[in-house]
């Protein structure tokens, strides 16, 4: 680590301007805070946190729609623990559960499928959240449901794809990004090709990175080298896990079941082809084909600045509610719920 820090210091002196690097992975955000990496690097290297937490980028409209579904007769709604705590317009799924809705927390979509198998007289809905990393697992769960002829299992997919969001960020004038610390887990699936436009079209530096402090420091060093040499490219620092081609079998399997669609991101808005929906052939598993969800007027929590935090335009302490009204025990917005959210990471590690 010492060698990397010294090399970063040396290179940073060759760059006369401020360098803005963004990480777009919640695990990186937490690791950067946990290891105090911001305090280890020179002040002209600025690390920004982007929309890398899938729970955080799920807009409030989707929480409200799931609250509606959870309150329908004969429904069991299942989802991951963090989603239960995200505030909707009228409380969270936890609150709805306390008020009598049949909502179960699961660790995997296969747990949700098991619940469907054991409750044939109920409609079991899985609120599916995540990036390219979890989507193949959802596809595998549909495959098992088909195989076992489980017909009371439905998916509400708010899955997101990372590369289209990067194009929005790179075009966000306020950020003036010079490069990205690219996500390790997502890249094990998609490889390097989907990111190529960032270096070829936008001339930004990119390094796919692991999660330890020395991985991140090495990635910063690699990014600075790309910037100084004016050689933007997609480099892999996390070579133990990521191959240039990614995992083509997982990608093929994923797109057998899902197709890319325009998707709404909290704080960013609709990004073309940045979400995943089940293909027509599998629409019998699509909750929106089975339930008629009426239009819902969602209300963002008053004063919450998750949108600006997710775009990297503001840091959590710049939100007036941070650590005063909004805490991990009493989250006002999604970014304080998940341990991978920027506000939760700042709250835990970033307060002096
Ligand atoms: Fe929203 Fe709370 Fe973060 Fe403020 S501190 S942006 S209210 S989650």
XYZ file of C-alpha atoms and ligand atoms in Angstrom:
360
model
C 0.000 0.000 0.000
C 2.832 2.362 0.920
C 4.381 1.915 -2.518
C 1.083 2.670 -4.232
C 0.492 5.765 -2.083
C 3.990 7.108 -2.825
C 3.585 6.428 -6.550
C 0.168 8.158 -6.562
C 1.695 11.186 -4.806
C 4.477 11.345 -7.360
C 2.139 11.105 -10.347
C -0.373 13.576 -8.911
C 2.351 16.246 -8.917
C 2.607 15.873 -12.693
C -1.097 16.723 -13.070
C -1.801 20.374 -12.529
C -5.580 20.154 -12.377
C -7.994 18.381 -10.043
C -8.676 14.803 -11.154
C -12.240 13.511 -10.618
C -12.606 9.732 -10.397
C -15.911 8.026 -9.718
C -16.645 4.580 -8.302
C -19.976 3.056 -9.307
C -20.107 0.080 -6.989
C -21.476 0.114 -3.445
C -18.817 -2.337 -2.261
C -16.103 0.020 -3.523
C -17.801 2.953 -1.765
C -17.763 1.081 1.547
C -14.165 -0.090 1.065
C -12.975 3.456 0.249
C -14.554 4.693 3.486
C -13.548 1.746 5.640
C -9.888 2.104 4.686
C -9.880 5.907 4.750
C -8.589 5.967 1.170
C -9.679 9.569 0.568
C -7.333 10.686 3.351
C -4.424 8.650 1.945
C -4.317 10.276 -1.478
C -3.320 13.827 -2.528
C -5.991 16.510 -2.383
C -6.061 17.050 -6.160
C -7.354 13.471 -6.632
C -11.056 13.558 -5.849
C -13.044 10.344 -5.382
C -16.764 10.608 -6.079
C -19.393 7.972 -5.289
C -21.875 7.193 -8.047
C -25.054 5.121 -8.344
C -23.537 1.782 -7.349
C -26.092 0.568 -4.842
C -29.027 -1.265 -6.446
C -31.338 -0.628 -3.500
C -30.588 3.109 -3.681
C -31.209 3.500 -7.419
C -34.640 1.833 -7.259
C -37.074 4.761 -7.506
C -39.796 5.365 -4.960
C -42.479 4.568 -7.592
C -41.328 0.936 -7.609
C -41.486 0.722 -3.803
C -45.021 2.153 -3.960
C -46.055 -0.364 -6.607
C -44.772 -3.229 -4.439
C -46.641 -1.788 -1.440
C -49.770 -1.945 -3.595
C -49.083 -5.558 -4.639
C -48.314 -6.617 -1.050
C -51.763 -5.453 0.023
C -53.633 -7.544 -2.578
C -55.478 -10.669 -1.391
C -53.689 -14.039 -1.585
C -50.314 -12.444 -2.273
C -47.018 -13.223 -0.585
C -44.455 -10.566 -1.460
C -40.812 -11.595 -1.125
C -37.667 -9.507 -1.395
C -34.178 -8.916 0.011
C -33.876 -7.452 3.525
C -32.646 -3.990 2.514
C -35.639 -3.426 0.227
C -37.957 -3.937 3.189
C -36.604 -0.793 4.885
C -36.607 1.644 1.954
C -39.243 4.299 2.585
C -42.061 4.482 0.046
C -44.533 7.370 -0.143
C -46.542 5.850 2.691
C -44.050 3.839 4.725
C -41.851 0.884 3.956
C -42.559 -2.779 3.233
C -41.599 -3.437 6.889
C -44.368 -1.095 7.994
C -46.826 -2.817 5.637
C -45.763 -6.187 7.085
C -46.307 -4.902 10.639
C -49.757 -3.795 9.529
C -50.609 -7.299 8.317
C -49.379 -7.617 4.722
C -47.876 -11.017 3.907
C -44.271 -9.986 3.158
C -41.286 -12.255 3.615
C -37.596 -11.428 3.536
C -35.505 -13.880 1.499
C -31.796 -14.311 0.837
C -32.176 -15.616 -2.708
C -34.856 -15.783 -5.426
C -34.739 -19.571 -5.000
C -36.057 -19.075 -1.435
C -38.961 -17.144 -2.941
C -39.583 -19.971 -5.418
C -39.633 -22.460 -2.535
C -42.286 -20.332 -0.817
C -44.337 -20.471 -4.045
C -43.920 -24.244 -4.211
C -45.146 -24.594 -0.609
C -48.073 -22.149 -1.006
C -49.859 -23.185 -4.201
C -53.010 -21.247 -3.220
C -51.076 -17.945 -3.078
C -49.475 -15.709 -5.690
C -45.833 -15.356 -4.696
C -44.148 -12.230 -6.034
C -40.389 -11.648 -5.950
C -39.320 -7.979 -5.997
C -36.086 -8.445 -7.973
C -33.450 -5.765 -7.498
C -29.837 -5.724 -8.643
C -27.360 -5.209 -11.451
C -25.904 -7.614 -14.033
C -24.524 -9.684 -11.151
C -27.844 -10.887 -9.741
C -29.869 -10.979 -12.967
C -28.489 -14.405 -14.117
C -29.627 -15.850 -10.787
C -33.159 -14.567 -11.410
C -33.026 -16.118 -14.898
C -31.928 -19.412 -13.323
C -34.855 -19.215 -10.886
C -37.314 -18.825 -13.778
C -35.685 -21.842 -15.424
C -36.265 -23.887 -12.252
C -39.876 -22.625 -12.013
C -40.437 -23.773 -15.618
C -38.832 -27.125 -14.960
C -40.875 -27.749 -11.815
C -44.017 -26.271 -13.378
C -44.481 -23.775 -10.564
C -47.191 -21.473 -11.880
C -47.835 -19.173 -8.910
C -44.460 -17.399 -8.981
C -43.988 -13.902 -10.409
C -41.136 -11.460 -10.802
C -41.185 -7.672 -10.546
C -37.865 -6.816 -12.141
C -36.232 -3.466 -11.444
C -32.854 -4.792 -12.498
C -30.481 -2.194 -13.854
C -27.575 -2.286 -16.311
C -24.451 -0.340 -15.356
C -22.928 0.821 -18.712
C -25.898 2.997 -19.838
C -25.764 4.852 -16.496
C -22.048 5.521 -17.019
C -22.869 7.303 -20.273
C -25.226 9.632 -18.381
C -22.596 10.324 -15.716
C -19.863 11.001 -18.225
C -22.137 13.596 -19.808
C -23.000 15.264 -16.472
C -21.283 18.628 -16.823
C -21.094 19.348 -13.051
C -19.026 16.197 -12.452
C -16.237 16.775 -14.976
C -15.174 13.159 -14.627
C -11.709 12.059 -15.708
C -12.187 8.359 -15.080
C -14.059 5.498 -13.498
C -13.161 2.874 -10.916
C -15.306 0.199 -12.566
C -17.193 -2.467 -10.595
C -15.474 -5.807 -10.015
C -18.536 -8.013 -9.560
C -20.559 -6.692 -12.517
C -17.481 -6.995 -14.732
C -17.048 -10.692 -13.919
C -20.298 -11.122 -15.873
C -20.088 -8.515 -18.662
C -16.303 -8.266 -19.200
C -14.715 -5.149 -20.734
C -16.532 -4.716 -24.073
C -19.685 -2.933 -22.818
C -17.464 -0.196 -21.295
C -15.366 0.441 -24.407
C -17.356 3.501 -25.476
C -16.157 5.331 -22.339
C -12.550 5.294 -23.481
C -13.070 5.319 -27.268
C -15.896 7.888 -27.538
C -15.460 9.931 -24.335
C -11.688 9.486 -23.815
C -12.041 8.708 -20.100
C -9.766 6.439 -18.103
C -11.257 3.197 -16.727
C -9.968 0.452 -14.435
C -11.955 -2.595 -13.300
C -11.011 -3.000 -9.687
C -11.059 -5.426 -6.751
C -12.243 -4.529 -3.276
C -9.261 -4.401 -0.920
C -7.494 -1.144 -0.094
C -4.433 -2.092 -2.168
C -6.681 -3.003 -5.141
C -8.299 0.419 -5.064
C -4.998 2.270 -4.615
C -3.461 0.339 -7.484
C -6.483 1.198 -9.638
C -6.067 4.910 -8.813
C -2.424 4.649 -9.849
C -3.400 2.917 -13.126
C -6.011 5.611 -13.795
C -3.473 8.407 -13.213
C -1.062 6.725 -15.611
C -3.771 6.569 -18.293
C -4.591 10.258 -17.715
C -0.969 11.468 -17.762
C -0.117 9.447 -20.852
C -3.382 10.454 -22.523
C -4.122 6.778 -23.186
C -7.706 6.136 -22.066
C -8.560 2.447 -22.084
C -10.378 -0.254 -20.112
C -7.795 -1.909 -17.883
C -8.363 -4.800 -15.510
C -6.751 -4.538 -12.085
C -8.966 -7.325 -10.673
C -7.372 -10.015 -12.842
C -8.088 -12.874 -10.399
C -11.808 -12.617 -11.112
C -12.409 -10.606 -14.289
C -11.684 -11.762 -17.821
C -11.902 -9.498 -20.863
C -14.729 -11.608 -22.251
C -16.566 -11.774 -18.891
C -18.786 -14.800 -18.479
C -20.436 -15.281 -21.902
C -22.541 -18.239 -20.690
C -24.070 -16.167 -17.886
C -24.726 -13.287 -20.307
C -26.333 -15.611 -22.872
C -28.502 -17.185 -20.177
C -29.507 -13.786 -18.836
C -30.614 -12.514 -22.258
C -32.511 -15.702 -22.966
C -34.970 -14.637 -20.263
C -34.612 -10.845 -20.133
C -34.521 -8.007 -22.637
C -33.100 -4.494 -22.121
C -35.735 -1.802 -21.610
C -35.745 1.890 -20.696
C -35.601 2.169 -16.929
C -36.104 4.844 -14.293
C -33.199 5.422 -11.865
C -33.698 7.295 -8.622
C -32.222 10.761 -8.957
C -31.200 10.265 -12.572
C -34.463 9.601 -14.418
C -35.194 7.295 -17.330
C -32.083 5.937 -19.041
C -32.617 4.196 -22.401
C -32.024 0.442 -22.387
C -30.750 0.450 -18.796
C -33.192 -2.032 -17.246
C -34.204 -5.671 -17.671
C -37.710 -7.037 -18.226
C -38.787 -10.598 -18.891
C -39.161 -11.484 -22.551
C -42.653 -12.170 -23.950
C -42.037 -15.953 -23.890
C -41.724 -15.739 -20.089
C -44.408 -13.125 -19.491
C -46.492 -15.573 -17.441
C -43.878 -14.931 -14.712
C -44.130 -11.155 -15.086
C -46.109 -9.590 -12.250
C -47.209 -6.705 -14.457
C -48.991 -9.131 -16.803
C -50.919 -10.682 -13.925
C -51.777 -7.653 -11.761
C -53.302 -4.466 -12.999
C -51.264 -1.930 -11.041
C -53.025 1.460 -11.103
C -51.073 4.709 -11.549
C -49.702 5.798 -8.155
C -48.752 9.364 -7.238
C -45.431 8.897 -5.436
C -43.970 11.532 -3.127
C -40.227 11.787 -2.471
C -39.349 12.215 1.220
C -39.227 15.947 1.975
C -35.691 17.299 2.064
C -34.008 14.040 0.984
C -31.205 14.636 -1.521
C -30.580 11.035 -2.562
C -30.894 12.035 -6.214
C -27.988 14.478 -6.009
C -25.951 12.051 -3.880
C -26.479 9.228 -6.387
C -25.255 11.422 -9.235
C -22.177 12.370 -7.220
C -23.176 16.036 -7.370
C -23.473 16.307 -3.562
C -21.881 14.392 -0.711
C -24.168 13.122 2.075
C -23.132 15.683 4.756
C -24.381 18.386 2.368
C -27.904 17.031 2.886
C -29.490 19.001 5.757
C -31.121 15.825 7.130
C -27.884 13.795 7.272
C -27.163 12.377 10.758
C -29.792 14.676 12.248
C -33.165 13.378 11.154
C -31.824 10.711 8.779
C -29.801 7.883 10.364
C -29.445 4.144 9.624
C -31.989 3.447 12.417
C -34.419 5.970 10.974
C -33.609 6.320 7.245
C -35.409 9.055 5.353
C -34.047 8.050 1.947
C -32.805 4.885 0.270
C -29.110 5.905 0.417
C -29.186 5.594 4.216
C -30.824 2.132 4.161
C -28.412 -0.184 2.446
C -24.959 -0.615 3.978
C -23.693 0.003 0.414
C -25.498 3.337 0.160
C -23.311 6.460 0.182
C -25.174 8.077 3.086
C -24.912 4.931 5.240
C -21.180 4.595 4.403
C -20.553 8.263 5.249
C -22.546 7.871 8.471
C -20.567 4.825 9.569
C -17.056 5.786 8.473
C -16.972 9.363 7.234
C -17.924 11.474 10.274
C -15.073 13.026 12.175
Fe -31.614 11.179 1.732
Fe -30.869 10.732 4.257
Fe -29.036 10.704 2.370
Fe -30.209 13.001 3.077
S -28.881 11.750 4.353
S -29.780 12.264 1.001
S -32.263 12.278 3.566
S -30.742 9.278 2.560
